[in-house]
Amino acid sequence: MSIRPEEISAILKEQLQRYQSEVEVSNVGSVIYIGDGIARVYGLQGAMAGELLEFTGGTYGMVLNLEEDNVGAVLLGAYSHIKEGDIVKATGRIMEVPTGRAMLGRVVNPLGQPLDGKGPINTSTYRPIEKVAHGVVTRAPVNVPMQTGLKAIDSMVPIGRGQRELIIGDRQVGKTAIAVDAIINQRAKKDTICIYVGIGQKQSTIAGIHAKLEEMGAMDYSIIVASTASEPAPLLYLAPYAGVAMAEEFMEGEGKDVLIIYDDLSKHAVAYREMSLLLRRPPGREAYPGDVFYLHSRLLERACKLNESLGGGSITALPIIETQAGDVSAYIPTNVISITDGQIYLETDLFYAGQRPAINAGLSVSRVGGSAQTKAMKSVAGQLRLDLAQFRELAAFAQFGSDLDKATLARLTRGEKTVEVLKQKQYAPMTMEDQVAIIFCAVNGFLDDIPTVKVAQFEVDFLKYLSASTDVLKNIADNKKIDDETNTKLVSAIQDFKSTFAV
């Protein structure tokens, strides 16, 4: 028996109406549990992981758990007015943040809302916070230096554009200071966008960093994403992903180089653990959920250097991890160490002994190494690390005996001067050519006869003399290497200056 055309259209119309009603029903649910910043919602069969949900009173939540009979969501705002039975609507939008040039110079929360009182941010560009990292084929080798302006880092643990270098150490040993100095150092060329993500920091700390960057003229090319200690765990969880989404807009959209600092991922893991336990995810080691490694790996893998066909932009990530009593073998530190391309290890004993930055040259390493150094720096830095390693070994041995031969004394003296040269004040990053010039003096023995207490003064006066009286620094900056002519001029300048320097 054949069906008439009008009957077919009626059947199709009925099916379409049923489908539409099903879709509408599947995108609306009701609250079955609310508390501790967590909501469980019945219904929402069409919900997606990471989707924004709209609760009553204009509060938003984000889907994290997709379970058999309910959806687990974290709440991104006040929830005291929400009660069981309230209607919840799915927005159909994955969690995203505003990005683009309008964000520069601003302090925002992880949702992209301004916190600095400078009015609304006018941008029409949005990016999802979660994104699959670029594959190997689209990446280029990391071989362009990301100068931090710190002698100890640029010489011994160089960072390249597109690298992930971990800064690790106990609390209050200068981890954030290194990151802030690296941001300030980009002001010379202003070719790098900087993003500082504060996770679980005090509001006063974020305000202090903002004030210092403003004072140094670094906010012109910087964004601060702040989720302070008083914020709920979901905002702390979102902060680094929001930061890297903003960074990707500059890397992919404009082919720019971006430096992003996550301060710090220890607090990020703790916030994620809190959310996971409240959502009844199974606890693993130290009560962290089983995917805590993936939490950080999918974040840090997004740092890369793109090849020229994709614009050649890069994201350099400096994650910070706080250790307890120097224990780098704890769960979260070992996780992040295995994800990154090296670590800068700051030691409490060195910090209190007056060595700032307190970098342990033995435990700190960069897996990119000399590939991310200029030829000028590479030519002086190899000897520096060797001198320092020999000094550390001999210094431990020499404290037990007083009868030392001439060669040992000479090595101890050289090491002492090298340590002194590597000391650097906060908020005083140096150019590559200045660093090369003073390290050249140290590794070639020109400081051996200068009293240790006078080394810092020698450095300041010598660099002033070099820039005023010779073209050596300009040659090193332009050629990025020390050729025979520059070497001769530099040695001559050192000898001339030493003859006038009052010891």
XYZ file of N, CA and C in Angstrom, residues 213-437:
675
model
N 55.322 46.426 37.409
C 55.336 46.368 35.940
C 54.910 47.714 35.347
N 53.948 48.380 35.997
C 53.545 49.726 35.556
C 54.721 50.692 35.662
N 55.394 50.624 36.818
C 56.516 51.531 37.085
C 57.644 51.343 36.067
N 57.884 50.084 35.687
C 58.990 49.780 34.766
C 58.571 49.887 33.295
N 57.331 50.284 33.047
C 56.857 50.426 31.661
C 56.628 49.108 30.959
N 56.364 48.053 31.732
C 56.212 46.718 31.136
C 54.758 46.324 30.908
N 53.799 47.096 31.461
C 52.389 46.719 31.292
C 51.888 46.981 29.869
N 52.622 47.788 29.096
C 52.200 48.090 27.712
C 52.069 46.818 26.885
N 52.911 45.828 27.188
C 52.905 44.591 26.397
C 52.549 43.372 27.262
N 51.906 43.625 28.413
C 51.626 42.531 29.357
C 50.148 42.427 29.712
N 49.755 41.222 30.128
C 48.412 40.966 30.667
C 48.608 40.225 31.986
N 47.843 40.596 33.016
C 47.868 39.842 34.277
C 46.515 39.146 34.423
N 46.568 37.816 34.528
C 45.355 37.026 34.795
C 45.437 36.616 36.264
N 44.523 37.140 37.072
C 44.632 36.951 38.523
C 43.476 36.127 39.067
N 43.812 35.009 39.722
C 42.809 34.281 40.512
C 43.412 34.149 41.904
N 42.987 35.005 42.809
C 43.642 35.129 44.114
C 43.178 34.036 45.073
N 43.839 33.980 46.224
C 43.572 32.935 47.223
C 42.134 32.966 47.724
N 41.473 34.128 47.615
C 40.095 34.245 48.119
C 39.062 33.735 47.114
N 39.501 33.425 45.892
C 38.567 32.972 44.851
C 38.207 31.505 45.057
N 37.048 31.073 44.541
C 36.707 29.645 44.623
C 37.614 28.797 43.718
N 37.728 27.508 44.050
C 38.631 26.595 43.327
C 38.410 26.585 41.809
N 37.156 26.627 41.296
C 36.978 26.591 39.839
C 37.698 27.714 39.103
N 37.757 28.915 39.696
C 38.452 30.029 39.040
C 39.960 29.815 39.045
N 40.487 29.206 40.124
C 41.913 28.880 40.173
C 42.240 27.833 39.111
N 41.312 26.897 38.923
C 41.488 25.840 37.915
C 41.500 26.430 36.503
N 40.625 27.421 36.244
C 40.497 27.985 34.897
C 41.652 28.913 34.520
N 42.269 29.563 35.528
C 43.215 30.660 35.270
C 44.306 30.331 34.243
N 45.106 29.240 34.415
C 46.174 29.012 33.439
C 45.662 28.719 32.032
N 44.517 28.043 31.920
C 43.954 27.752 30.594
C 43.477 29.036 29.921
N 42.920 29.949 30.725
C 42.511 31.255 30.185
C 43.738 32.013 29.683
N 44.828 31.969 30.468
C 46.067 32.656 30.091
C 46.642 32.139 28.787
N 46.690 30.825 28.630
C 47.306 30.247 27.418
C 46.393 30.449 26.206
N 45.066 30.527 26.426
C 44.151 30.831 25.308
C 44.426 32.242 24.780
N 44.663 33.184 25.711
C 45.015 34.555 25.299
C 46.345 34.561 24.543
N 47.287 33.743 25.028
C 48.609 33.673 24.388
C 48.504 33.124 22.971
N 47.653 32.111 22.782
C 47.521 31.489 21.455
C 46.957 32.458 20.425
N 46.128 33.395 20.859
C 45.601 34.396 19.934
C 46.743 35.213 19.326
N 47.736 35.581 20.154
C 48.887 36.347 19.657
C 49.819 35.477 18.824
N 50.027 34.219 19.278
C 50.943 33.318 18.557
C 50.386 32.941 17.187
N 49.130 32.508 17.154
C 48.546 32.015 15.905
C 47.989 33.150 15.043
N 47.351 34.123 15.697
C 46.700 35.202 14.947
C 47.668 36.235 14.407
N 48.751 36.524 15.174
C 49.665 37.598 14.772
C 51.098 37.137 14.535
N 51.381 35.853 14.809
C 52.756 35.352 14.641
C 53.725 35.950 15.637
N 53.203 36.343 16.825
C 54.048 36.987 17.841
C 54.668 35.957 18.775
N 55.732 36.382 19.455
C 56.326 35.573 20.521
C 55.667 35.964 21.834
N 55.317 34.959 22.634
C 54.627 35.204 23.908
C 55.397 34.516 25.032
N 55.524 35.205 26.156
C 56.103 34.623 27.375
C 54.981 34.520 28.394
N 54.696 33.305 28.882
C 53.621 33.131 29.859
C 54.159 32.494 31.132
N 53.779 33.073 32.263
C 54.236 32.583 33.573
C 53.039 32.052 34.343
N 53.149 30.820 34.850
C 52.092 30.239 35.683
C 52.594 30.218 37.121
N 52.030 31.083 37.971
C 52.555 31.232 39.335
C 51.450 30.953 40.367
N 51.335 29.766 40.928
C 52.130 28.599 40.624
C 51.240 27.378 40.441
N 51.788 26.343 39.800
C 50.994 25.167 39.452
C 50.767 24.229 40.637
N 51.491 24.421 41.740
C 51.213 23.626 42.956
C 49.810 23.957 43.458
N 49.503 25.272 43.511
C 48.179 25.704 43.986
C 47.098 25.318 42.971
N 47.482 25.285 41.688
C 46.541 24.868 40.646
C 46.137 23.407 40.862
N 47.108 22.548 41.158
C 46.828 21.129 41.398
C 45.957 20.949 42.642
N 46.215 21.752 43.668
C 45.424 21.666 44.907
C 43.969 22.075 44.642
N 43.770 23.124 43.828
C 42.409 23.561 43.478
C 41.682 22.469 42.693
N 42.417 21.825 41.782
C 41.817 20.748 40.975
C 41.467 19.547 41.847
N 42.333 19.266 42.816
C 42.067 18.168 43.750
C 40.784 18.451 44.551
N 40.646 19.702 44.999
C 39.454 20.085 45.767
C 38.186 19.865 44.941
N 38.216 20.341 43.686
C 37.053 20.180 42.814
C 36.757 18.708 42.551
N 37.809 17.943 42.282
C 37.640 16.521 41.947
C 37.056 15.730 43.109
N 37.523 16.008 44.312
C 37.008 15.282 45.482
C 35.549 15.640 45.737
N 35.206 16.918 45.539
C 33.808 17.321 45.718
C 32.900 16.690 44.657
N 33.456 16.468 43.463
C 32.688 15.834 42.391
C 32.696 14.305 42.499
N 33.304 13.791 43.578
C 33.363 12.352 43.864
C 34.179 11.577 42.836
N 35.195 12.235 42.273
C 36.116 11.490 41.416
C 37.050 10.678 42.315
N 37.466 9.479 41.880
C 38.274 8.634 42.773
C 39.616 9.285 43.113
N 39.982 9.341 44.405
C 41.278 9.908 44.783
C 42.404 8.909 44.516
N 43.565 9.443 44.156
C 44.736 8.587 43.941
C 45.818 8.955 44.934
N 47.064 9.032 44.452
C 48.179 9.352 45.336
C 48.006 10.737 45.945
N 48.203 10.829 47.239
C 48.043 12.073 48.005
C 46.678 12.716 47.752
N 45.670 11.891 47.446
C 44.287 12.304 47.184
C 44.117 13.107 45.899
N 45.194 13.242 45.098
C 45.038 13.882 43.784
C 44.301 12.916 42.868
N 43.486 13.441 41.939
C 42.795 12.535 41.010
C 43.786 11.905 40.029
N 43.363 10.842 39.377
C 44.266 10.109 38.474
C 44.735 10.915 37.284
N 43.996 11.965 36.900
C 44.378 12.724 35.694
C 45.103 14.026 36.023
N 45.728 14.094 37.204
C 46.406 15.351 37.578
C 47.636 15.592 36.704
N 48.244 14.527 36.188
C 49.374 14.697 35.247
C 48.852 15.324 33.946
N 47.736 14.798 33.481
C 47.127 15.307 32.242
C 46.682 16.758 32.409
N 46.275 17.121 33.619
C 45.881 18.501 33.939
C 46.973 19.477 33.506
N 48.232 19.143 33.836
C 49.347 20.032 33.526
C 49.970 19.755 32.163
N 49.948 18.499 31.729
C 50.584 18.195 30.430
C 49.814 18.854 29.287
N 48.476 18.832 29.341
C 47.713 19.428 28.236
C 47.813 20.948 28.249
N 48.188 21.501 29.404
C 48.414 22.947 29.504
C 49.787 23.317 28.932
N 50.815 22.617 29.389
C 52.187 22.984 29.022
C 52.547 22.572 27.593
N 51.877 21.540 27.049
C 52.142 21.126 25.672
C 51.728 22.210 24.674
N 50.894 23.138 25.122
C 50.445 24.195 24.213
C 51.526 25.252 23.980
N 52.610 25.189 24.771
C 53.765 26.068 24.531
C 54.596 25.452 23.410
N 54.885 26.220 22.380
C 55.654 25.677 21.255
C 56.154 26.811 20.370
N 56.991 26.446 19.403
C 57.414 27.397 18.361
C 56.816 26.895 17.060
N 55.996 27.712 16.409
C 55.352 27.306 15.157
C 56.299 27.491 13.977
N 56.112 26.674 12.940
C 56.967 26.844 11.754
C 56.522 28.074 10.950
N 57.347 28.451 9.965
C 57.127 29.706 9.234
C 55.795 29.717 8.478
N 55.355 28.553 7.997
C 54.104 28.501 7.233
C 52.898 28.868 8.093
N 53.036 28.757 9.438
C 51.949 29.119 10.356
C 52.218 30.452 11.058
N 53.192 31.189 10.566
C 53.457 32.523 11.114
C 54.696 32.626 11.976
N 55.238 31.479 12.414
C 56.496 31.482 13.174
C 56.399 32.039 14.579
N 55.180 32.169 15.118
C 55.033 32.651 16.495
C 55.430 31.589 17.512
N 55.478 31.970 18.777
C 55.866 30.999 19.817
C 55.220 31.356 21.146
N 55.081 30.335 21.989
C 54.696 30.541 23.389
C 55.783 29.900 24.236
N 56.425 30.701 25.078
C 57.423 30.201 26.023
C 56.766 30.153 27.396
N 56.768 28.984 28.014
C 56.088 28.823 29.311
C 57.104 28.718 30.443
N 56.889 29.498 31.505
C 57.700 29.385 32.721
C 56.769 29.000 33.879
N 56.466 27.701 34.016
C 55.650 27.289 35.159
C 56.465 27.369 36.449
N 55.808 27.691 37.548
C 56.471 27.759 38.855
C 55.876 26.677 39.740
N 56.740 25.960 40.462
C 56.294 24.927 41.401
C 56.943 25.201 42.755
N 56.129 25.151 43.802
C 56.646 25.366 45.152
C 56.898 24.016 45.819
N 58.128 23.813 46.314
C 58.464 22.563 47.004
C 58.344 22.751 48.518
N 58.269 21.635 49.219
C 58.257 21.646 50.685
C 59.616 21.147 51.160
N 60.358 22.012 51.841
C 61.692 21.666 52.361
C 62.597 21.076 51.278
N 62.534 21.663 50.088
C 63.435 21.264 49.000
C 63.176 19.896 48.396
N 62.004 19.327 48.637
C 61.726 17.964 48.171
C 61.237 17.981 46.725
N 62.182 17.814 45.782
C 61.805 17.813 44.360
C 61.261 16.451 43.923
N 61.314 15.462 44.822
C 60.830 14.128 44.456
C 59.368 13.911 44.853
N 58.674 14.963 45.291
C 57.247 14.852 45.628
C 56.435 14.650 44.349
N 55.152 14.387 44.511
C 54.304 13.962 43.386
C 54.181 15.034 42.292
N 53.688 16.215 42.668
C 53.448 17.259 41.659
C 54.766 17.775 41.062
N 55.822 18.049 41.869
C 57.093 18.464 41.260
C 57.630 17.471 40.227
N 57.606 16.167 40.534
C 58.136 15.191 39.563
C 57.271 15.148 38.307
N 55.955 15.313 38.478
C 55.064 15.369 37.309
C 55.476 16.496 36.365
N 55.614 17.691 36.927
C 55.880 18.863 36.083
C 57.304 18.833 35.535
N 58.256 18.302 36.310
C 59.635 18.155 35.816
C 59.643 17.287 34.557
N 58.825 16.215 34.569
C 58.826 15.299 33.424
C 58.120 15.885 32.199
N 57.312 16.924 32.387
C 56.620 17.556 31.256
C 57.495 18.642 30.623
N 58.279 19.332 31.437
C 59.017 20.519 30.957
C 60.357 20.153 30.318
N 60.994 21.175 29.707
C 62.272 20.981 28.999
C 63.454 21.431 29.847
N 63.342 21.266 31.145
C 64.429 21.675 32.032
C 63.879 22.427 33.222
N 64.747 22.640 34.230
C 64.276 23.357 35.414
C 65.351 24.274 35.981
N 64.889 25.369 36.560
C 65.769 26.286 37.296
C 65.464 26.035 38.763
N 66.430 25.440 39.462
C 66.211 25.041 40.856
C 66.784 26.096 41.785
N 65.941 26.696 42.615
C 66.383 27.720 43.563
C 66.527 27.096 44.947
N 67.662 27.335 45.574
C 67.981 26.679 46.835
C 67.903 27.667 47.999
N 67.248 27.251 49.063
C 67.063 28.129 50.227
C 68.394 28.517 50.847
N 69.320 27.554 50.994
C 70.627 27.839 51.633
C 71.394 28.903 50.858
N 71.368 28.809 49.522
C 72.069 29.804 48.697
C 71.405 31.175 48.852
N 70.082 31.180 48.934
C 69.338 32.444 49.071
C 69.750 33.155 50.352
N 69.792 32.402 51.467
C 70.141 33.028 52.752
C 71.635 33.305 52.874
N 72.429 32.681 52.002
C 73.870 32.976 51.986
C 74.165 34.234 51.167
N 73.101 34.837 50.597
C 73.286 36.096 49.878
C 73.425 35.961 48.378
N 73.301 34.717 47.857
C 73.393 34.557 46.405
C 72.008 34.741 45.792
N 71.816 35.853 45.117
C 70.520 36.151 44.501
C 70.739 36.449 43.019
N 70.062 35.777 42.085
C 69.130 34.671 42.279
C 69.840 33.423 42.795
N 69.130 32.660 43.651
C 69.736 31.527 44.364
C 69.701 30.249 43.530
N 70.307 30.304 42.334
C 70.223 29.172 41.400
C 71.290 28.131 41.706
N 70.840 26.891 41.890
C 71.769 25.767 42.073
C 72.199 25.309 40.685
N 73.473 25.575 40.337
C 73.959 25.286 38.982
C 74.034 23.783 38.697
N 74.113 22.975 39.752
C 74.205 21.527 39.557
C 72.872 20.893 39.198
N 71.800 21.316 39.884
C 70.483 20.711 39.653
C 69.692 21.414 38.548
N 70.090 22.628 38.197
C 69.374 23.362 37.143
C 69.891 22.930 35.774
N 68.971 22.786 34.837
C 69.361 22.301 33.500
C 68.377 22.844 32.464
N 68.880 23.053 31.255
C 68.011 23.408 30.133
C 68.246 22.391 29.034
N 67.184 21.698 28.618
C 67.360 20.645 27.610
C 67.515 21.225 26.209
N 67.301 22.535 26.063
C 67.554 23.187 24.774
C 69.009 23.652 24.728
N 69.488 24.147 25.877
C 70.915 24.455 26.034
C 71.430 25.481 25.061
N 72.630 25.203 24.516
C 73.333 26.157 23.656
C 72.591 26.520 22.385
N 71.603 25.705 21.999
C 70.814 26.034 20.789
C 70.100 27.362 20.967
N 69.813 27.729 22.217
C 69.087 28.972 22.500
C 70.028 30.039 23.049
N 71.252 30.060 22.560
C 72.214 31.081 22.991
C 72.862 31.712 21.781
N 73.254 32.969 21.920
C 74.049 33.606 20.862
C 75.459 33.026 20.930
N 76.205 33.151 19.831
C 77.582 32.617 19.801
C 78.444 33.312 20.844
N 78.167 34.606 21.063
C 78.956 35.367 22.043
C 78.782 34.772 23.440
N 77.534 34.507 23.820
C 77.265 33.955 25.152
C 77.796 32.533 25.262
N 77.635 31.764 24.185
C 78.087 30.368 24.204
C 79.606 30.297 24.417
N 80.321 31.245 23.827
C 81.791 31.209 23.912
C 82.299 31.469 25.328
N 81.532 32.217 26.137
C 81.996 32.488 27.508
C 81.313 31.591 28.546
N 80.113 31.074 28.214
C 79.314 30.367 29.224
C 79.819 28.966 29.533
N 80.423 28.288 28.551
C 80.904 26.917 28.776
C 81.923 26.867 29.896
N 82.870 27.793 29.854
C 83.916 27.868 30.865
C 83.337 28.242 32.236
N 82.300 29.075 32.221
C 81.681 29.552 33.460
C 81.129 28.391 34.277
N 80.394 27.519 33.617
C 79.765 26.394 34.320
C 80.828 25.464 34.908
N 81.900 25.253 34.142
C 82.999 24.389 34.602
C 83.663 24.994 35.839
N 83.961 26.289 35.770
C 84.590 26.979 36.918
C 83.731 26.849 38.166
N 82.435 27.013 37.981
C 81.509 26.971 39.108
C 81.428 25.568 39.712
N 81.383 24.556 38.851
C 81.302 23.166 39.323
C 82.564 22.803 40.113
N 83.738 23.195 39.586
C 85.005 22.912 40.281
C 85.059 23.642 41.622
N 84.569 24.875 41.633
C 84.582 25.663 42.868
C 83.712 25.011 43.942
N 82.500 24.578 43.565
C 81.593 23.941 44.532
C 82.248 22.709 45.160
N 82.911 21.906 44.313
C 83.549 20.665 44.797
C 84.711 20.985 45.738
N 85.534 21.952 45.317
C 86.716 22.290 46.119
C 86.342 23.028 47.402
N 85.315 23.868 47.343
C 84.921 24.647 48.521
C 84.492 23.722 49.653
N 83.771 22.656 49.303
C 83.327 21.696 50.325
C 84.528 20.977 50.936
N 85.528 20.709 50.100
C 86.730 19.988 50.556
C 87.666 20.913 51.345
N 87.779 22.176 50.869
C 88.760 23.108 51.437
C 88.428 23.527 52.866
N 87.176 23.460 53.279
C 86.832 23.907 54.632
C 87.388 22.979 55.706
N 87.846 21.781 55.302
C 88.404 20.844 56.291
C 89.928 20.956 56.418
N 90.569 21.647 55.482
C 92.037 21.731 55.540
C 92.533 23.111 55.179
N 93.678 23.508 55.734
C 94.209 24.844 55.468
C 95.386 24.819 54.499
N 96.067 23.680 54.381
C 97.247 23.594 53.496
C 96.794 23.255 52.079
N 96.590 24.277 51.277
C 96.124 24.064 49.904
C 97.214 24.475 48.930
N 97.375 23.699 47.855
C 98.405 24.046 46.865
C 97.935 25.241 46.027
N 98.887 25.760 45.235
C 98.627 26.984 44.469
C 97.474 26.826 43.486
N 97.422 25.701 42.780
C 96.389 25.480 41.756
C 94.996 25.450 42.381
N 94.894 24.795 43.558
C 93.591 24.721 44.244
C 93.159 26.110 44.704
N 94.092 26.871 45.267
C 93.781 28.234 45.707
C 93.330 29.104 44.542
N 93.990 28.923 43.396
C 93.636 29.710 42.205
C 92.223 29.384 41.748
N 91.886 28.096 41.789
C 90.529 27.682 41.383
C 89.476 28.207 42.353
N 89.791 28.173 43.650
C 88.862 28.694 44.657
C 88.640 30.198 44.457
N 89.731 30.908 44.164
C 89.638 32.358 43.936
C 88.766 32.649 42.722
N 89.030 31.893 41.611
C 88.256 32.090 40.376
C 86.772 31.819 40.621
N 86.488 30.748 41.361
C 85.095 30.386 41.665
C 84.402 31.444 42.497
N 85.143 31.969 43.475
C 84.601 33.010 44.355
C 84.184 34.233 43.542
N 85.042 34.635 42.609
C 84.753 35.807 41.764
C 83.582 35.513 40.814
N 83.529 34.275 40.321
C 82.440 33.881 39.409
C 81.096 33.963 40.118
N 81.044 33.427 41.350
C 79.801 33.481 42.151
C 79.383 34.928 42.357
N 80.353 35.785 42.626
C 80.071 37.202 42.876
C 79.514 37.871 41.613
N 80.069 37.498 40.450
C 79.610 38.085 39.184
C 78.176 37.677 38.872
N 77.812 36.453 39.265
C 76.471 35.952 38.952
C 75.383 36.530 39.856
N 75.775 37.230 40.912
C 74.776 37.882 41.770
C 74.170 39.062 41.010
N 72.887 39.281 41.226
C 72.213 40.357 40.504
C 71.038 40.881 41.309
N 70.879 42.189 41.318
C 69.765 42.796 42.060
C 68.447 42.536 41.332
N 67.354 42.552 42.125
C 66.036 42.370 41.526
C 65.655 43.604 40.723
N 64.852 43.403 39.688
C 64.365 44.456 38.792
C 65.505 45.183 38.068
N 66.629 44.473 37.862
C 67.743 45.088 37.138
C 68.264 44.140 36.071
N 67.406 43.735 35.104
C 67.875 42.824 34.052
C 68.930 43.492 33.178
N 69.828 42.680 32.620
C 70.938 43.204 31.821
C 70.814 42.766 30.371
N 71.376 43.575 29.473
C 71.389 43.201 28.056
C 72.386 42.070 27.834
N 72.218 41.375 26.718
C 73.105 40.238 26.412
C 74.568 40.678 26.335
N 74.844 41.822 25.693
C 76.237 42.254 25.511
C 76.893 42.630 26.844
N 76.129 43.239 27.764
C 76.670 43.561 29.094
C 77.023 42.278 29.845
N 76.120 41.280 29.765
C 76.366 40.006 30.436
C 77.640 39.354 29.897
N 77.766 39.323 28.567
C 78.925 38.678 27.932
C 80.220 39.354 28.379
N 80.205 40.688 28.415
C 81.428 41.436 28.755
C 81.907 41.121 30.167
